[in-house]
Short mmCIF file of C-alpha atoms and ligand atoms in Angstrom, two decimals:
data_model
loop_
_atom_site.label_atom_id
_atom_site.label_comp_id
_atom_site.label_asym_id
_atom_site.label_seq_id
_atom_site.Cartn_x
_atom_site.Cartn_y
_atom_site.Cartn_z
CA UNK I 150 15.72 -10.96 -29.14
CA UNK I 151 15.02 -11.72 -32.78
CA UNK I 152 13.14 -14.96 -31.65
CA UNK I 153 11.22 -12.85 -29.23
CA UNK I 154 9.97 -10.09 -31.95
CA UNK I 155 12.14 -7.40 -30.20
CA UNK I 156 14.31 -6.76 -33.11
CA UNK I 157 13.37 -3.78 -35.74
CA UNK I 158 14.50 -3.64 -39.21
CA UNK I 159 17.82 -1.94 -39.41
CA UNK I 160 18.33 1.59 -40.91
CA UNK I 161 19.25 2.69 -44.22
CA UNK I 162 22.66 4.12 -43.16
CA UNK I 163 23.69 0.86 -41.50
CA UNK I 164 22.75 -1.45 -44.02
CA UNK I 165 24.63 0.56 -46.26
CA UNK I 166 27.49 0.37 -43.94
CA UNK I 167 27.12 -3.62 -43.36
CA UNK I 168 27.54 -3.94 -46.95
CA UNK I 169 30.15 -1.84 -47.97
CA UNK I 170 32.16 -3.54 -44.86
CA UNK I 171 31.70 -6.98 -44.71
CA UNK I 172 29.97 -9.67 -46.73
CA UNK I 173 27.58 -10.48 -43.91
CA UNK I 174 24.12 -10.81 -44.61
CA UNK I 175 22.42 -7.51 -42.97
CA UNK I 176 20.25 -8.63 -39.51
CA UNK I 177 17.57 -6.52 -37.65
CA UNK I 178 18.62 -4.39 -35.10
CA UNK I 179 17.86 -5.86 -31.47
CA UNK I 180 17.38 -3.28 -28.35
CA UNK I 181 20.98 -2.02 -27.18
CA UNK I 182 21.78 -3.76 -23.95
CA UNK I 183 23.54 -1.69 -20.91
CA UNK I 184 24.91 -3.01 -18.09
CA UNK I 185 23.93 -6.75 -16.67
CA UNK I 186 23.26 -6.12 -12.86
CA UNK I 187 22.96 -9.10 -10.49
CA UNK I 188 20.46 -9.32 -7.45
CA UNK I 189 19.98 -11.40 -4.64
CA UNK I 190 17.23 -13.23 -6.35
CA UNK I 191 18.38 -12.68 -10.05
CA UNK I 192 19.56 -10.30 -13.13
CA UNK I 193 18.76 -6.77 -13.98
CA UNK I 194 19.40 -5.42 -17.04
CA UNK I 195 18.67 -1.82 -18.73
CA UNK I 196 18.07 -1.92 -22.49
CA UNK I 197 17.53 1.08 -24.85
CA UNK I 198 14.83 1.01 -27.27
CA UNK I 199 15.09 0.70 -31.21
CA UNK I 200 13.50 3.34 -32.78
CA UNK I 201 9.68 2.70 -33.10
CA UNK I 202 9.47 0.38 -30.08
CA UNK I 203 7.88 0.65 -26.74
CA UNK I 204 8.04 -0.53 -23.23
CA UNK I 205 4.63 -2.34 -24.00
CA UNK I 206 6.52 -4.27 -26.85
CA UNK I 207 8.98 -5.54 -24.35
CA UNK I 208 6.00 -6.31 -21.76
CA UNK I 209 4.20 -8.31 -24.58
CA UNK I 210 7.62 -10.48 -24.80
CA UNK I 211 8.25 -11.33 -21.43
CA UNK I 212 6.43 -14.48 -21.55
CA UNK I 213 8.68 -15.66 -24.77
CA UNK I 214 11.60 -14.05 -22.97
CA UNK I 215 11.17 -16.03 -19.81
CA UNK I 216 11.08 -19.62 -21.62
CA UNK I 217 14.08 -18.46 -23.80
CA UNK I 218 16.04 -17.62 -20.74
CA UNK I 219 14.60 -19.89 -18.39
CA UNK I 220 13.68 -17.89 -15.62
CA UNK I 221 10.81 -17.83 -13.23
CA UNK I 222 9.76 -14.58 -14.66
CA UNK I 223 10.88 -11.02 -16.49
CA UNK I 224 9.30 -7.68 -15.43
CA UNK I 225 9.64 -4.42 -17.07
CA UNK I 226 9.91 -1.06 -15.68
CA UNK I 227 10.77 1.77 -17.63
CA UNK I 228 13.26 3.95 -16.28
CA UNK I 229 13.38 7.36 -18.77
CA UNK I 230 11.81 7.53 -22.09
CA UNK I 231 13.67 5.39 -24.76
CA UNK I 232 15.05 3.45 -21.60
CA UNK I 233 13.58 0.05 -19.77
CA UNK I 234 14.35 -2.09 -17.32
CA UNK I 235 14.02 -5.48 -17.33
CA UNK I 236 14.27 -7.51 -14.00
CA UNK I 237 14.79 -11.09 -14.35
CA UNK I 238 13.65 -12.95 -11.40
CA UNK I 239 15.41 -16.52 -10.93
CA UNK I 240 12.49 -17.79 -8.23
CA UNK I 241 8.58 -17.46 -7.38
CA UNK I 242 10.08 -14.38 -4.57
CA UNK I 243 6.32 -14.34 -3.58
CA UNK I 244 6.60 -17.95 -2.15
CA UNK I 245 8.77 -17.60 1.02
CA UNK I 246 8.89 -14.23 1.26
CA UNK I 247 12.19 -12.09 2.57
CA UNK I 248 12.38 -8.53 2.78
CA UNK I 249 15.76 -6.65 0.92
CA UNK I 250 17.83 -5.27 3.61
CA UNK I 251 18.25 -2.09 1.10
CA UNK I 252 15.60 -0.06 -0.54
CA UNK I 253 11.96 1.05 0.31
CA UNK I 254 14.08 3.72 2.29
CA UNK I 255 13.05 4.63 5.68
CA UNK I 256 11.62 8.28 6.16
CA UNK I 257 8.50 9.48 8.25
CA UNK I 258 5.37 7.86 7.06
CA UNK I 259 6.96 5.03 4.63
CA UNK I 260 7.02 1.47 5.09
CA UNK I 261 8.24 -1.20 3.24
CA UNK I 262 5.18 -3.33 4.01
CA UNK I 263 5.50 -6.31 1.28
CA UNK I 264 7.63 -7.90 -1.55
CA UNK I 265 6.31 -7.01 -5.24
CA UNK I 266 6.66 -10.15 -7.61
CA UNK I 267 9.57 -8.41 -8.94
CA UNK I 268 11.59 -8.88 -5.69
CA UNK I 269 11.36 -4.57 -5.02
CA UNK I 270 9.63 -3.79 -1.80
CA UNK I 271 6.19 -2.32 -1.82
CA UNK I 272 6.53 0.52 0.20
CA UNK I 273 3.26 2.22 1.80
CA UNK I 274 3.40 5.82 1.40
CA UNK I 275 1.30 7.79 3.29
CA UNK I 276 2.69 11.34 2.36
CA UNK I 277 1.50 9.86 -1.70
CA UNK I 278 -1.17 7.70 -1.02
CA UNK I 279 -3.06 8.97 2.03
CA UNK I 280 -5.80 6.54 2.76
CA UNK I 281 -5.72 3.24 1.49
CA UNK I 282 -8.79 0.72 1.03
CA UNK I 283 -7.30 -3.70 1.55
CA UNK I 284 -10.25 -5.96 0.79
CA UNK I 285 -10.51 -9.61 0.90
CA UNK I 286 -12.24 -12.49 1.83
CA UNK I 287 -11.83 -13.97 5.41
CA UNK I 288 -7.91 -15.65 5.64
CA UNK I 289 -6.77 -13.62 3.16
CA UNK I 290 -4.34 -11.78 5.21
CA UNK I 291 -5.76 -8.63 5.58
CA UNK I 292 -5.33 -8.23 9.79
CA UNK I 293 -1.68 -9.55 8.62
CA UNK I 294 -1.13 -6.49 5.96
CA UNK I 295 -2.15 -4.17 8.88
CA UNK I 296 0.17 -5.70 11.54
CA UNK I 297 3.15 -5.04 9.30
CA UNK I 298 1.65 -1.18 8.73
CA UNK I 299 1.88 -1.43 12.81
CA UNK I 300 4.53 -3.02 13.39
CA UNK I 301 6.25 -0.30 10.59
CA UNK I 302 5.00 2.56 12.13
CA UNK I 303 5.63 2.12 15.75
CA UNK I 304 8.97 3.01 15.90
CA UNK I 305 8.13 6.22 13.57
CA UNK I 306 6.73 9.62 15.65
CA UNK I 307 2.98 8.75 14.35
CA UNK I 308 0.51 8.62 16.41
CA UNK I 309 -1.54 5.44 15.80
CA UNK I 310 -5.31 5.11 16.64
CA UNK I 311 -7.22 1.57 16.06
CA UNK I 312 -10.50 0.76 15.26
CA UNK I 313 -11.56 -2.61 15.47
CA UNK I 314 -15.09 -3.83 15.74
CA UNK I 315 -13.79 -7.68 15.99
CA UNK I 316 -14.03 -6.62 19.75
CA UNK I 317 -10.27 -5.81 19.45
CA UNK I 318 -8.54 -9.25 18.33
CA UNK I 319 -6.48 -7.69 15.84
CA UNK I 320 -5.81 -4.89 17.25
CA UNK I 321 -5.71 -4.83 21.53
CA UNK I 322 -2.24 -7.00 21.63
CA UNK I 323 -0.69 -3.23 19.98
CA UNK I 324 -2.24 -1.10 22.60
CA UNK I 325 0.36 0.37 24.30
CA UNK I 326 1.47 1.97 21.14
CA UNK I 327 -1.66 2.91 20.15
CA UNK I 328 -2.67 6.74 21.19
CA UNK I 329 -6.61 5.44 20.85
CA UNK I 330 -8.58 1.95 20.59
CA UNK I 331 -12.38 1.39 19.71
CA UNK I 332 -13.70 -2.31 19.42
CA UNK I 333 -17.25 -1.59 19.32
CA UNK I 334 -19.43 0.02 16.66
CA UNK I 335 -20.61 2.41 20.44
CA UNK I 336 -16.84 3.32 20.92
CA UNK I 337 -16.52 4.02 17.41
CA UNK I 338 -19.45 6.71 17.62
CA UNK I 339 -17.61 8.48 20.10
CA UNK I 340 -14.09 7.86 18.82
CA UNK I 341 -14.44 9.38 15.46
CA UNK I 342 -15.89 12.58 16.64
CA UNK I 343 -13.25 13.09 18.47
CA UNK I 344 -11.00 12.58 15.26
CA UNK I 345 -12.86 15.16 13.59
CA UNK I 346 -12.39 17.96 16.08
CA UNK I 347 -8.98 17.17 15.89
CA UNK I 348 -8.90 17.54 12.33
CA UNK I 349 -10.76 21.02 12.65
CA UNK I 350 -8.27 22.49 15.61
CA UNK I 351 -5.52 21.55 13.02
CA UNK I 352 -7.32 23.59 10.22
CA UNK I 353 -7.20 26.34 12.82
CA UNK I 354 -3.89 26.18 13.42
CA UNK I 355 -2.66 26.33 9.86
CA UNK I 356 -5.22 29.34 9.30
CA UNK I 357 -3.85 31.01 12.51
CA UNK I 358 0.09 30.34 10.67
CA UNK I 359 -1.35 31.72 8.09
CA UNK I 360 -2.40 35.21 9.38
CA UNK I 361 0.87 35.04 10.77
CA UNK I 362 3.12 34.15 8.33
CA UNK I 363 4.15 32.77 5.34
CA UNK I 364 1.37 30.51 3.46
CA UNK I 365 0.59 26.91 3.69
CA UNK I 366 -2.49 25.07 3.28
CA UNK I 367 -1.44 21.64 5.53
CA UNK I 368 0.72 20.79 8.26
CA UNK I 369 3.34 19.82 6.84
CA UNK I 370 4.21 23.70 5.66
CA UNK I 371 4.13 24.39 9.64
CA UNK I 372 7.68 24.69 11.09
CA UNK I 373 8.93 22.10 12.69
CA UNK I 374 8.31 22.21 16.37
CA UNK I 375 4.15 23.84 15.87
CA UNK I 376 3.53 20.82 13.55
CA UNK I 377 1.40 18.06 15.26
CA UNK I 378 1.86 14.24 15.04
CA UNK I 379 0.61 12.90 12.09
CA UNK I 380 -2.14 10.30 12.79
CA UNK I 381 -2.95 7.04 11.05
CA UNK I 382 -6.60 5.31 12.10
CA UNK I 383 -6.59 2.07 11.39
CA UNK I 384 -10.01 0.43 10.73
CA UNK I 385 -10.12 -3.55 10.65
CA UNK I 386 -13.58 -5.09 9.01
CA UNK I 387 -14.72 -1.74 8.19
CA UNK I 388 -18.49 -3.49 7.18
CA UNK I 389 -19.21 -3.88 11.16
CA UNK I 390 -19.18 0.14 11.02
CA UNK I 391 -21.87 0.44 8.67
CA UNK I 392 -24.34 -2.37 9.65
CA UNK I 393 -27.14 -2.17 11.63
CA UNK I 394 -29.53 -4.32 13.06
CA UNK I 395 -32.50 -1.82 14.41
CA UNK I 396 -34.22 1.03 12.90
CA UNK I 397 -32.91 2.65 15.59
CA UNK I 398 -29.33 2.26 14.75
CA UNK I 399 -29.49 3.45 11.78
CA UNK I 400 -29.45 7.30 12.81
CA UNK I 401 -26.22 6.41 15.01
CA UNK I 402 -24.46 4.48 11.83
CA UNK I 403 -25.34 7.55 9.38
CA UNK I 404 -23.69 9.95 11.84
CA UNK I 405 -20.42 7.54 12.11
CA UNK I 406 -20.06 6.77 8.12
CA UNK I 407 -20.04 10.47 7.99
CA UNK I 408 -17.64 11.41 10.19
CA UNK I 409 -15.04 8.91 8.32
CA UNK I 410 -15.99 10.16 5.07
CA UNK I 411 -15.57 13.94 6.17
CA UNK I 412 -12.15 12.13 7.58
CA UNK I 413 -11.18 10.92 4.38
CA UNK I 414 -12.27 13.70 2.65
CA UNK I 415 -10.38 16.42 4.80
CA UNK I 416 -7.82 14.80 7.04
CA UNK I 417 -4.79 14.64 4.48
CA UNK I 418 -4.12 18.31 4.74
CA UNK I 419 -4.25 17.98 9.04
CA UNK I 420 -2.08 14.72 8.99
CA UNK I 421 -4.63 12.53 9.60
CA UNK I 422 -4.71 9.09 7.43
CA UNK I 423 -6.95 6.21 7.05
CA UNK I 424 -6.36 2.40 6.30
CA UNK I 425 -9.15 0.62 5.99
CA UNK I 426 -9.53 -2.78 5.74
CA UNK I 427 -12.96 -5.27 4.84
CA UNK I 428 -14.11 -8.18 3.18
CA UNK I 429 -16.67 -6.65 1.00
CA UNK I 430 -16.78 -2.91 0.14
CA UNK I 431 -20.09 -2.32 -1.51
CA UNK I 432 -23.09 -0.09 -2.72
CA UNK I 433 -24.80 -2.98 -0.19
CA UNK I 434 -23.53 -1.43 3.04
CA UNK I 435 -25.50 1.43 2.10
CA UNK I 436 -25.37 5.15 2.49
CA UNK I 437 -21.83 6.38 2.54
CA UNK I 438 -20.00 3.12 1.31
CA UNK I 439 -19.05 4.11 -2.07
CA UNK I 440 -18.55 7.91 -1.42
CA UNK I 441 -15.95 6.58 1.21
CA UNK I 442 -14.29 4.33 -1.44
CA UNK I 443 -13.79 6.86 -3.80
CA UNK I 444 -11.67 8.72 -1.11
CA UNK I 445 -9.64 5.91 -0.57
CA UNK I 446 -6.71 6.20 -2.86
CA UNK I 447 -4.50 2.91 -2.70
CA UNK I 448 -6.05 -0.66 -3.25
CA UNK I 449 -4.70 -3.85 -1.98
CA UNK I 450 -7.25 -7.00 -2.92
CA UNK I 451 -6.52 -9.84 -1.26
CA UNK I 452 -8.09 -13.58 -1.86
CA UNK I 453 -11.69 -12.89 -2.88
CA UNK I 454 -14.53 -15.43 -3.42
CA UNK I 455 -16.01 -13.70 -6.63
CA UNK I 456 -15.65 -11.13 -8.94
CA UNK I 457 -18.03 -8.82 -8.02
CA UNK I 458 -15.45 -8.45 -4.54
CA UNK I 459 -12.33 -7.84 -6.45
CA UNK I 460 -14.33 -4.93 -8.33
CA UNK I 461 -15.41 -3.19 -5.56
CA UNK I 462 -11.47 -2.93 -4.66
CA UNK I 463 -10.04 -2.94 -8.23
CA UNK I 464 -12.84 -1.92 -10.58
CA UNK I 465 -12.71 1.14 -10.85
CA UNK I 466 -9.46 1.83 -11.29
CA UNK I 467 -7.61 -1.00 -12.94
CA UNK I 468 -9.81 -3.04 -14.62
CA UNK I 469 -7.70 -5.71 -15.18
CA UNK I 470 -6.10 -6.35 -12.08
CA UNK I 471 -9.51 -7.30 -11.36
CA UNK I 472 -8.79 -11.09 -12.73
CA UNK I 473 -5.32 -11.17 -11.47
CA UNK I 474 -7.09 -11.04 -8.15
CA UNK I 475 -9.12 -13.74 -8.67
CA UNK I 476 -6.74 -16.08 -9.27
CA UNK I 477 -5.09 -15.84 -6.01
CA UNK I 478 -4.87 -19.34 -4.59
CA UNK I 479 -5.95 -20.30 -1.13
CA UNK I 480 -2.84 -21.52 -0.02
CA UNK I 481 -0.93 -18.78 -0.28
CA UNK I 482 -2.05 -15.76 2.54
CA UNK I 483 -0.90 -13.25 1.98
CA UNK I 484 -0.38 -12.15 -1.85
CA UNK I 485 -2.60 -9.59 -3.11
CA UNK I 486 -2.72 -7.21 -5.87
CA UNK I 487 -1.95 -3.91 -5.04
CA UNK I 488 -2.79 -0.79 -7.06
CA UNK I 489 -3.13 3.16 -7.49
CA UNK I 490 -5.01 5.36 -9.12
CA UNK I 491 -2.83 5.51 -11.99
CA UNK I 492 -3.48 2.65 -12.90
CA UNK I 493 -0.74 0.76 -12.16
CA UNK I 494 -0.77 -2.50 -10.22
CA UNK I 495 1.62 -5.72 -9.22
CA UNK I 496 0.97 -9.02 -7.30
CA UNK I 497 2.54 -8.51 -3.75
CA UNK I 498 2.67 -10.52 -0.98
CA UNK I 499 3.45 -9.63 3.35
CA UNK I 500 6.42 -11.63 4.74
CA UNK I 501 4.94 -13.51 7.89
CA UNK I 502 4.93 -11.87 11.42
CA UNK I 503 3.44 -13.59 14.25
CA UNK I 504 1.24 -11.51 16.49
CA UNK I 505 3.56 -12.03 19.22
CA UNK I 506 6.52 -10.59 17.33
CA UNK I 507 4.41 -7.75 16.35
CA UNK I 508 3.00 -6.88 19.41
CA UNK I 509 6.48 -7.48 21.21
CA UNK I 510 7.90 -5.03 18.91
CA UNK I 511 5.27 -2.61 19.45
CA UNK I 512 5.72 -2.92 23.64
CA UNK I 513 8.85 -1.74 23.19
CA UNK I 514 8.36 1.55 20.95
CA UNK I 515 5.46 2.10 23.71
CA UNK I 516 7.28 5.28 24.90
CA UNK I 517 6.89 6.69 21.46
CA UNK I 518 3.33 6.68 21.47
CA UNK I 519 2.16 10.35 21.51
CA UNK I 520 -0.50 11.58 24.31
CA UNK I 521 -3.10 13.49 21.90
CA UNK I 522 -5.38 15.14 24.67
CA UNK I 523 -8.16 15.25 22.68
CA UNK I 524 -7.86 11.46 22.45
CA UNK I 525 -6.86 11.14 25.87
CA UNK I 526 -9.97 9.12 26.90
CA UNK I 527 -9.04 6.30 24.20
CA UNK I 528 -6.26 5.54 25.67
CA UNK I 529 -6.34 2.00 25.41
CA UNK I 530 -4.53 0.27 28.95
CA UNK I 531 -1.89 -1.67 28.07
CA UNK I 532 -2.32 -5.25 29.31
CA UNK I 533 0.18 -5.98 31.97
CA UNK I 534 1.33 -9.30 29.60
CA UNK I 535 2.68 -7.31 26.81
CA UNK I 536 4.41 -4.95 29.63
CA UNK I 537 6.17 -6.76 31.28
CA UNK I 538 7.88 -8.21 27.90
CA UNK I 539 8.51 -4.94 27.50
CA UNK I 540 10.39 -4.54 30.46
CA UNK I 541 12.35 -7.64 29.78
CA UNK I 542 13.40 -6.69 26.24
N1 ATP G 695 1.99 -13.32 4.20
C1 ATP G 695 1.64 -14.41 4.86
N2 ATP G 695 2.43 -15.49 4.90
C2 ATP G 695 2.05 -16.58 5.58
N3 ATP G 695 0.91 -16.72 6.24
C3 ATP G 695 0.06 -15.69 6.23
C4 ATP G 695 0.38 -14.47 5.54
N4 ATP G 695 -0.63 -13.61 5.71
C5 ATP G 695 -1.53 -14.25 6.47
N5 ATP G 695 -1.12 -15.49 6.78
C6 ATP G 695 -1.87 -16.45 7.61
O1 ATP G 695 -3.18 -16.54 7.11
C7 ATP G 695 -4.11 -16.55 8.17
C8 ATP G 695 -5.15 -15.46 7.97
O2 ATP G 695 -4.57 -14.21 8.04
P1 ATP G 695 -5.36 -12.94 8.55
O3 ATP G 695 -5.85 -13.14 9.94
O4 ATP G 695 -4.49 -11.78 8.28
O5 ATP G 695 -6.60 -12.96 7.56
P2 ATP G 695 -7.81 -11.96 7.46
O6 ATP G 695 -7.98 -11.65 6.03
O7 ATP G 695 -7.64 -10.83 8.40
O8 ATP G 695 -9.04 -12.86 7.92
P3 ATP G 695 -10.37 -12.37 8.66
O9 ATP G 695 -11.17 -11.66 7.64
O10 ATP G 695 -11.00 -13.65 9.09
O11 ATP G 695 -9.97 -11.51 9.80
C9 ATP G 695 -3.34 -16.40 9.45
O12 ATP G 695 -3.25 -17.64 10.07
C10 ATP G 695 -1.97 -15.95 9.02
O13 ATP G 695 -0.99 -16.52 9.84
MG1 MG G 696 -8.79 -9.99 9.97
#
C-alpha cells in the first residue's frame, strides 16, 4: 500500500501512542483491510478508507496495484461511503467468456446478458433502463447482444416484437416466440402504428384505474391480473428505418421515425420498451435521429471504425468511454463498452450462442408467447424447421 501511495500520514494520537509503546519508527497508516473473499476467477477484498482518501485514490492505484500483486487486473467499486471494494481478477474474464451461475438475479424484465471485465454479470434492466441504444460497426456483435436479450427473455411473460429490416436474418429463426415480426421498412410502417395504439389503449386503461381507484400513473401500479404484458420491440440496423431512396419515401419514413420516437418517448409508463441496435446513429440519418437517441437511455458501443461512431453512442454521456471504445480489437466480437446516463461505464463482453441454440431455446418457450390482438396480424408463422425441434425437445 505504501508503495502504491495509498497510505496517509498517521494521526497525532497514534503517533503519540507508537512512541510511548514501542521504539518503532512511526509508519503511515495504510487503508484497513476486511475480509479477503475468493471467487471463481480471483480475490475480493473490502477496505475502509483513511481519513482524507477516496475511492478515486484507490482507482488511480490499480495499475501500480496490479503489477505489485501480479494480477490481470484490480477494479474498484465502492460499496458505502468510507467503504470500497476492490476485485482482483486473476485472468482476461473477457477472453473466453462464462457466465456466474449466481448473481444478475432472475426477476421479470432482467437479464444477465454479458460478463463485465470485473467477472460480475451485466444485467439488462428494463424496469431501470427502459430503452437501450447498441452501436457498432458490422461484426461487432451487435445481432449477437440481441440474441442473448432473446434468448433471456423468452422464457419470461414478455411479449417480444422484432423489427428487422435485414429482411429478417437476425431475427425470423425466433419467430415463434415473437408476438410480431417486420423485415421491411413497408411492414415497419404498419407495424409501429399498431404499437402506438397499443400504447394509447394502455394510457386508457390506467386513466380508467384511475377514476376507479387508487392512483397510478403506469402499469405496473395496475393489480395484478388487469396489468398487460410488458412488450420489448426489438429493432436490428435501425439506419434501414430512416433511409430513403425517393422523394417519395420520405413522407412514409417521417411518419415511421415518429411513431418510434413518440414510442420511446411514452411507452415506459404502458410497458412498452425499445432496443435498438445500428452501426451508425447520427445527425446524418436525418430528421428524428438524434431526438430518438436522446430517449434511449443505456449505451452499449461495440467495435467502431472511428471516433466520430463511438460518440454518437458514448458522447454524450461518458466522454471518456468514448476511447475505450475505440480500442476494441477486431478479434475479439463481442466486447463492448457499456454505459448509463450516470455516467458510469465498463468493458463487457456476450458469451457466444449460436443461432441454433438460440432459436432452439426460443421454440421451446413458444407457448409463452402472448397473443396481443392488436398485433395479431404480425404474427410471424413459425417455420415448420424450428417446430418440429420443438416438438423433439
Ligand atoms: N461474444 C462473442 N464471442 C464470440 N464470437 C462472437 C461474439 N459476438 C459475436 N461473435 C461472432 O462475430 C460475428 C459477428 O457477430 P454479429 O452478427 O453479432 O455482428 P453484427 O455487429 O450484428 O454485424 P452486422 O452489422 O454485419 O449485422 C459472428 O460470426 C459471431 O459468431
Ligand atoms: Mg447484425
Amino acid at each position: 500500500m505504501d508503495a502504491c501511495g495509498l497510505t496517509v500520514p498517521p494521526s497525532r494520537l497514534r503517533t503519540l501512542a507508537v512512541r510511548a509503546t514501542t521504539r518503532r519508527e512511526v509508519r503511515p497508516v495504510p487503508p484497513r483491510r476486511g475480509l479477503v473473499r475468493p471467487t471463481a476467477t480471483g480475490l475480493r477484498v473490502r477496505l475502509r478508507l483513511a481519513p482524507g482518501q477516496e475511492v478515486a485514490d484507490l482507482a488511480a492505484a490499480t495499475e501500480r496495484l496490479r503489477h505489485a500483486w501480479s494480477v490481470h487486473a484490480v477494479h474498484v467499486a465502492e460499496i458505502k461511503p468510507g467503504v470500497a471494494e476492490l476485485r482482483l481478477v486473476g485472468f482476461d474474464v473477457l477472453n473466453d467468456v462464462r457466465m456466474p451461475r449466481t448473481g444478475g438475479g432472475g426477476g421479470l424484465l432482467r437479464v444477465p446478458v454479458a460478463l463485465r471485465e470485473d467477472a460480475t454479470p451485466f444485467v439488462r434492466d428494463y424496469r431501470t433502463v427502459p430503452h437501450q441504444l447498441t452501436l457498432g460497426a458490422t461484426l461487432s456483435g451487435k445481432s449477437m447482444y440481441l440474441r442473448h436479450m432473446v434468448a433471456g427473455l423468452a422464457p419470461q411473460r414478455v411479449a417480444l416484437v422484432g423489427i428487422d429490416c435485414k429482411r429478417g436474418v437476425e431475427l425470423a429463426p425466433f419467430a415463434p416466440r415473437l408476438s410480431a415480426l417486420a423485415t421491411d421498412p413497408a411492414e415497419t410502417g404498419e407495424l409501429l402504428p399498431a404499437l402506438v395504439a397499443l400504447m394509447e389503449e394502455r394510457y386508457d386503461l390506467i386513466r380508467a384505474r384511475q377514476r376507479h381507484d387508487g392512483a397510478t400513473s403506469d402499469v405496473w401500479g395496475l393489480p395484478e391480473e388487469e396489468r398487460p404484458v410488458p412488450v420489448v420491440v426489438f429493432v436490428d440496423e435501425v439506419a434501414e428505418l430512416f433511409l430513403t431512396a425517393t422523394r417519395k419515401d420520405e413522407e412514409r419514413r417521417d411518419e415511421l421515425v415518429t411513431h418510434l420516437v413518440r414510442l420511446a418517448q411514452l411507452g415506459r409508463a404502458a410497458g412498452i420498451y425499445l432496443e435498438v441496435c445500428g452501426q451508425r446513429f447520427g445527425a446524418e440519418l436525418g430528421k428524428g435521429a438524434t431526438m430518438l437517441r436522446a430517449q434511449l437511455t443505456g449505451r452499449v458501443c461495440h467495435r467502431v471504425n472511428d471516433e466520430a461512431s463511438a460518440k454518437m453512442a458514448l458522447g454524450d454521456i461518458a466522454p471518456e468511454a468514448v476511447m475505450a471504445a475505440c480500442t476494441i480489437p477486431a478479434e475479439r466480437p463481442g466486447l463492448a463498452v457499456a454505459a448509463d446516463s450516470s455516467g458510469r461505464w465498463t468493458r463487457v463482453r456476450t458469451p457466444y450462442l449460436s443461432l441454433t441454440d438460440a432459436a432452439t431455446h426460443c421454440a421451446i418457450h413458444a407457448y409463452r408467447a402472448p397473443t396481443l390482438p392488436s398485433l395479431a396480424r404480425f404474427r410471424p408463422v413459425a417455420s415448420t424447421a424450428v417446430e418440429s425441434e420443438s416438438t423433439g425437445s
